Structure formats: structure tokens, C-alpha cells
Amino acid sequence: DAKTTQPTSMDCAEGRAANLPCNHSTISGNEYVYWYRQIHSQGPQYIIHGLKNNETNEMASLIITEDRKSSTLILPHATLRDTAVYYCIVRVAAGANNLFFGTGTRLTVIP
Amino acid sequence: NAGVTQTPKFQVLKTGQSMTLQCAQDMNHEYMSWYRQDPGMGLRLIHYSVGAGITDQGEVPNGYNVSRSTTEDFPLRLLSAAPSQTSVYFCASFLDIWAAGTEAFFGQGTRLTVV
């Protein structure tokens, strides 16, 4: 599985959009980009995933560059409850036996 | 649907004691796994199972045993607890690792302290 690079920490004002970048320059054509978050020592929570098209769900949007070497998770209106560690993961869909969690980005939403 | 349930939530062990961390899921997921998370670090895979009767080692398997006799349950056994096993343990399950875009469901964790 390809490795990812994320900033260690970010701040975002409450009500503003939070844009969390992720670099995955060695991603393969059959690898998906996943985002999870972990709120204060709880179990990680799935947010969104994509292959090459931009994706949106009720929680967030995922923007993947055309060359797929990087992506951005967007929380459109950050709230205090979005304060968490956000993990960007790339993995092959078929037969994958692991999710490789790095250290993620600690997002702090400021009132 | 309870999802993925881990018990206990907290445990203190003495060095050398053994115990079993329980994990159960009610979603009929084939794939289950155990992770540990140490302070300031990401999750590291201990063991995983792709179905009942099938288990394999992950990144950090030493000191741990697993078995998968049913689809629902995937217990993690500490054979002889050591202080280095002080950590938060998470169990996760996937519906189907062969399906594109399958998300993982995590339990709420077991915080283990070995003294």
C-alpha cells in the first residue's frame, strides 16, 4: 500500500471550511483513498473514500487531483465536534488485509 | 445493530497475567482485525482474520494469540502480559475486503494497563 504524508496539526475556525491535505505520490492505479477520523481516543470512524472522482457525502467532500498524487478532505462547516485526528489512507480494494494508519492530522476547531 | 462491541473497556493486569479481550460484531462481516494504539502513534495491526477458522499475523503479533471459531467473535489473548503491552486496543471489521470501497467499523477500544 502507498504511503501518505499529512501535516501534523491544523487549526480551523468554527463555521469555516476545514481543508485537510494528503500527499500520496506513490499511489497505484487500483488504490483507493480513504479518510477516517478518531475523536479523543474513540474508535476510528469512516468518513469518505474515492478512487479518482471527487466524492461528497453528508460528512465531507473528497477532492482528488487528476494525477491522484494528492487529495484534500473538506469539512464544509467545521464544528467543535469535528476536533479529531484525521487519517488519510490508501489501499487496494481487493484482498487488502490492512488499513495502514499513520499519525494523521490533528484538527482543532477553534470557537 | 450494535456494530462492533469490545469488552472490557478498561483493564489493569499484573505482569505475567493472561487475559482475553473480547470483540464481537453483529453485521456478518467476514474480515476482522485487532489493532493497538500507543500514545501519539497511529494504529498498528496485531492479527487479522478473513473468515471463520482463518487467522494471520499483522505488524506486531508477538505476545498475542487469536482464534476465529465463529464469524461474530474474534478474541485477542495476551499470554503473559508485559508492561510493553500497555496500550489501547481496537477491534475492527469489514463486510468484504474484496469489494471496492469497503469501509471498516471499529469498536470503542479497550484501555489496558500492565503494571
mmCIF file of N, CA, C and O in Angstrom, chain A residues 95-97, chain B residues 25 29-34 45-58 65-75 92 97-98:
data_model
loop_
_atom_site.group_PDB
_atom_site.id
_atom_site.type_symbol
_atom_site.label_atom_id
_atom_site.label_comp_id
_atom_site.label_asym_id
_atom_site.label_seq_id
_atom_site.Cartn_x
_atom_site.Cartn_y
_atom_site.Cartn_z
ATOM 1 N N GLY A 95 -8.826 -7.795 -1.661
ATOM 2 C CA GLY A 95 -7.965 -8.658 -0.877
ATOM 3 C C GLY A 95 -7.055 -7.954 0.099
ATOM 4 O O GLY A 95 -6.141 -8.540 0.648
ATOM 5 N N ALA A 96 -7.302 -6.691 0.343
ATOM 6 C CA ALA A 96 -6.430 -5.958 1.270
ATOM 7 C C ALA A 96 -6.621 -6.495 2.673
ATOM 8 O O ALA A 96 -7.733 -6.777 3.084
ATOM 9 N N ASN A 97 -5.550 -6.622 3.405
ATOM 10 C CA ASN A 97 -5.663 -7.167 4.747
ATOM 11 C C ASN A 97 -5.307 -6.154 5.819
ATOM 12 O O ASN A 97 -5.078 -6.500 6.951
ATOM 13 N N GLN B 25 -19.043 -8.769 16.568
ATOM 14 C CA GLN B 25 -19.760 -7.919 15.623
ATOM 15 C C GLN B 25 -21.021 -8.648 15.148
ATOM 16 O O GLN B 25 -21.019 -9.864 14.992
ATOM 17 N N HIS B 29 -19.839 -9.649 9.162
ATOM 18 C CA HIS B 29 -18.629 -9.306 8.426
ATOM 19 C C HIS B 29 -17.639 -10.453 8.427
ATOM 20 O O HIS B 29 -17.435 -11.110 9.451
ATOM 21 N N GLU B 30 -17.028 -10.684 7.284
ATOM 22 C CA GLU B 30 -16.060 -11.767 7.182
ATOM 23 C C GLU B 30 -14.717 -11.383 7.793
ATOM 24 O O GLU B 30 -14.043 -12.174 8.419
ATOM 25 N N TYR B 31 -14.306 -10.173 7.551
ATOM 26 C CA TYR B 31 -12.957 -9.755 7.933
ATOM 27 C C TYR B 31 -12.966 -9.016 9.260
ATOM 28 O O TYR B 31 -13.742 -8.080 9.452
ATOM 29 N N MET B 32 -12.100 -9.473 10.198
ATOM 30 C CA MET B 32 -11.952 -8.781 11.468
ATOM 31 C C MET B 32 -10.471 -8.633 11.785
ATOM 32 O O MET B 32 -9.643 -9.431 11.331
ATOM 33 N N SER B 33 -10.150 -7.615 12.570
ATOM 34 C CA SER B 33 -8.750 -7.365 12.888
ATOM 35 C C SER B 33 -8.614 -6.719 14.247
ATOM 36 O O SER B 33 -9.571 -6.143 14.771
ATOM 37 N N TRP B 34 -7.412 -6.824 14.801
ATOM 38 C CA TRP B 34 -7.066 -6.185 16.056
ATOM 39 C C TRP B 34 -5.911 -5.217 15.818
ATOM 40 O O TRP B 34 -4.916 -5.567 15.160
ATOM 41 N N LEU B 45 -1.398 -2.978 13.286
ATOM 42 C CA LEU B 45 -2.147 -4.222 13.167
ATOM 43 C C LEU B 45 -1.465 -5.344 13.935
ATOM 44 O O LEU B 45 -0.268 -5.590 13.771
ATOM 45 N N ILE B 46 -2.243 -6.056 14.758
ATOM 46 C CA ILE B 46 -1.703 -7.164 15.554
ATOM 47 C C ILE B 46 -1.972 -8.494 14.846
ATOM 48 O O ILE B 46 -1.060 -9.238 14.505
ATOM 49 N N HIS B 47 -3.251 -8.801 14.669
ATOM 50 C CA HIS B 47 -3.682 -10.017 13.975
ATOM 51 C C HIS B 47 -4.945 -9.695 13.188
ATOM 52 O O HIS B 47 -5.658 -8.746 13.507
ATOM 53 N N TYR B 48 -5.224 -10.524 12.193
ATOM 54 C CA TYR B 48 -6.458 -10.351 11.452
ATOM 55 C C TYR B 48 -7.004 -11.706 11.033
ATOM 56 O O TYR B 48 -6.306 -12.729 11.095
ATOM 57 N N SER B 49 -8.260 -11.687 10.600
ATOM 58 C CA SER B 49 -8.927 -12.918 10.171
ATOM 59 C C SER B 49 -9.809 -12.602 8.965
ATOM 60 O O SER B 49 -10.556 -11.622 8.983
ATOM 61 N N VAL B 50 -9.704 -13.425 7.927
ATOM 62 C CA VAL B 50 -10.508 -13.197 6.721
ATOM 63 C C VAL B 50 -11.758 -14.066 6.716
ATOM 64 O O VAL B 50 -12.504 -14.068 5.741
ATOM 65 N N GLY B 51 -11.979 -14.793 7.797
ATOM 66 C CA GLY B 51 -13.175 -15.611 7.911
ATOM 67 C C GLY B 51 -13.016 -16.613 9.033
ATOM 68 O O GLY B 51 -11.906 -16.794 9.572
ATOM 69 N N ALA B 52 -14.089 -17.254 9.404
ATOM 70 C CA ALA B 52 -14.048 -18.230 10.492
ATOM 71 C C ALA B 52 -13.016 -19.310 10.184
ATOM 72 O O ALA B 52 -12.976 -19.846 9.076
ATOM 73 N N GLY B 53 -12.171 -19.579 11.169
ATOM 74 C CA GLY B 53 -11.147 -20.596 11.032
ATOM 75 C C GLY B 53 -9.857 -20.142 10.391
ATOM 76 O O GLY B 53 -8.897 -20.915 10.286
ATOM 77 N N ILE B 54 -9.798 -18.867 9.972
ATOM 78 C CA ILE B 54 -8.613 -18.362 9.266
ATOM 79 C C ILE B 54 -8.089 -17.110 9.966
ATOM 80 O O ILE B 54 -8.819 -16.124 10.098
ATOM 81 N N THR B 55 -6.847 -17.188 10.436
ATOM 82 C CA THR B 55 -6.226 -16.023 11.061
ATOM 83 C C THR B 55 -4.813 -15.860 10.529
ATOM 84 O O THR B 55 -4.219 -16.815 10.005
ATOM 85 N N ASP B 56 -4.295 -14.669 10.676
ATOM 86 C CA ASP B 56 -2.921 -14.408 10.237
ATOM 87 C C ASP B 56 -2.346 -13.262 11.049
ATOM 88 O O ASP B 56 -3.076 -12.507 11.702
ATOM 89 N N GLN B 57 -1.012 -13.168 11.007
ATOM 90 C CA GLN B 57 -0.318 -12.156 11.791
ATOM 91 C C GLN B 57 -0.270 -10.831 11.053
ATOM 92 O O GLN B 57 -0.193 -10.781 9.837
ATOM 93 N N GLY B 58 -0.280 -9.772 11.854
ATOM 94 C CA GLY B 58 -0.099 -8.443 11.310
ATOM 95 C C GLY B 58 1.296 -7.943 11.578
ATOM 96 O O GLY B 58 2.263 -8.698 11.558
ATOM 97 N N ASN B 65 -2.306 -13.983 20.901
ATOM 98 C CA ASN B 65 -2.897 -15.073 20.126
ATOM 99 C C ASN B 65 -4.322 -14.720 19.768
ATOM 100 O O ASN B 65 -4.998 -14.002 20.515
ATOM 101 N N VAL B 66 -4.782 -15.262 18.639
ATOM 102 C CA VAL B 66 -6.175 -15.076 18.254
ATOM 103 C C VAL B 66 -6.732 -16.389 17.737
ATOM 104 O O VAL B 66 -5.994 -17.306 17.386
ATOM 105 N N SER B 67 -8.046 -16.462 17.707
ATOM 106 C CA SER B 67 -8.749 -17.568 17.075
ATOM 107 C C SER B 67 -10.058 -17.024 16.522
ATOM 108 O O SER B 67 -10.537 -15.973 16.962
ATOM 109 N N ARG B 68 -10.634 -17.701 15.558
ATOM 110 C CA ARG B 68 -11.896 -17.244 14.964
ATOM 111 C C ARG B 68 -12.766 -18.478 14.717
ATOM 112 O O ARG B 68 -12.785 -19.068 13.649
ATOM 113 N N SER B 69 -13.485 -18.852 15.764
ATOM 114 C CA SER B 69 -14.324 -20.044 15.645
ATOM 115 C C SER B 69 -15.694 -19.711 15.062
ATOM 116 O O SER B 69 -16.372 -20.599 14.518
ATOM 117 N N THR B 70 -16.113 -18.474 15.162
ATOM 118 C CA THR B 70 -17.383 -18.047 14.574
ATOM 119 C C THR B 70 -17.160 -16.770 13.780
ATOM 120 O O THR B 70 -16.163 -16.063 13.987
ATOM 121 N N THR B 71 -18.093 -16.434 12.917
ATOM 122 C CA THR B 71 -18.000 -15.176 12.170
ATOM 123 C C THR B 71 -18.090 -13.983 13.102
ATOM 124 O O THR B 71 -17.462 -12.960 12.887
ATOM 125 N N GLU B 72 -18.880 -14.130 14.189
ATOM 126 C CA GLU B 72 -19.177 -12.981 15.029
ATOM 127 C C GLU B 72 -18.045 -12.582 15.972
ATOM 128 O O GLU B 72 -17.897 -11.426 16.312
ATOM 129 N N ASP B 73 -17.260 -13.546 16.444
ATOM 130 C CA ASP B 73 -16.332 -13.280 17.536
ATOM 131 C C ASP B 73 -14.872 -13.420 17.124
ATOM 132 O O ASP B 73 -14.507 -14.342 16.389
ATOM 133 N N PHE B 74 -14.054 -12.530 17.660
ATOM 134 C CA PHE B 74 -12.618 -12.561 17.352
ATOM 135 C C PHE B 74 -11.851 -12.138 18.600
ATOM 136 O O PHE B 74 -11.419 -10.990 18.728
ATOM 137 N N PRO B 75 -11.668 -13.041 19.563
ATOM 138 C CA PRO B 75 -10.982 -12.674 20.806
ATOM 139 C C PRO B 75 -9.474 -12.566 20.632
ATOM 140 O O PRO B 75 -8.873 -13.290 19.840
ATOM 141 N N ALA B 92 -11.697 -4.199 14.691
ATOM 142 C CA ALA B 92 -12.378 -3.646 13.521
ATOM 143 C C ALA B 92 -12.908 -4.778 12.658
ATOM 144 O O ALA B 92 -12.378 -5.891 12.680
ATOM 145 N N ILE B 97 -13.504 -7.609 2.190
ATOM 146 C CA ILE B 97 -12.257 -6.957 1.793
ATOM 147 C C ILE B 97 -12.045 -7.016 0.291
ATOM 148 O O ILE B 97 -11.176 -6.335 -0.239
ATOM 149 N N TRP B 98 -12.825 -7.837 -0.396
ATOM 150 C CA TRP B 98 -12.676 -7.936 -1.842
ATOM 151 C C TRP B 98 -13.533 -6.920 -2.573
ATOM 152 O O TRP B 98 -13.409 -6.750 -3.773
#
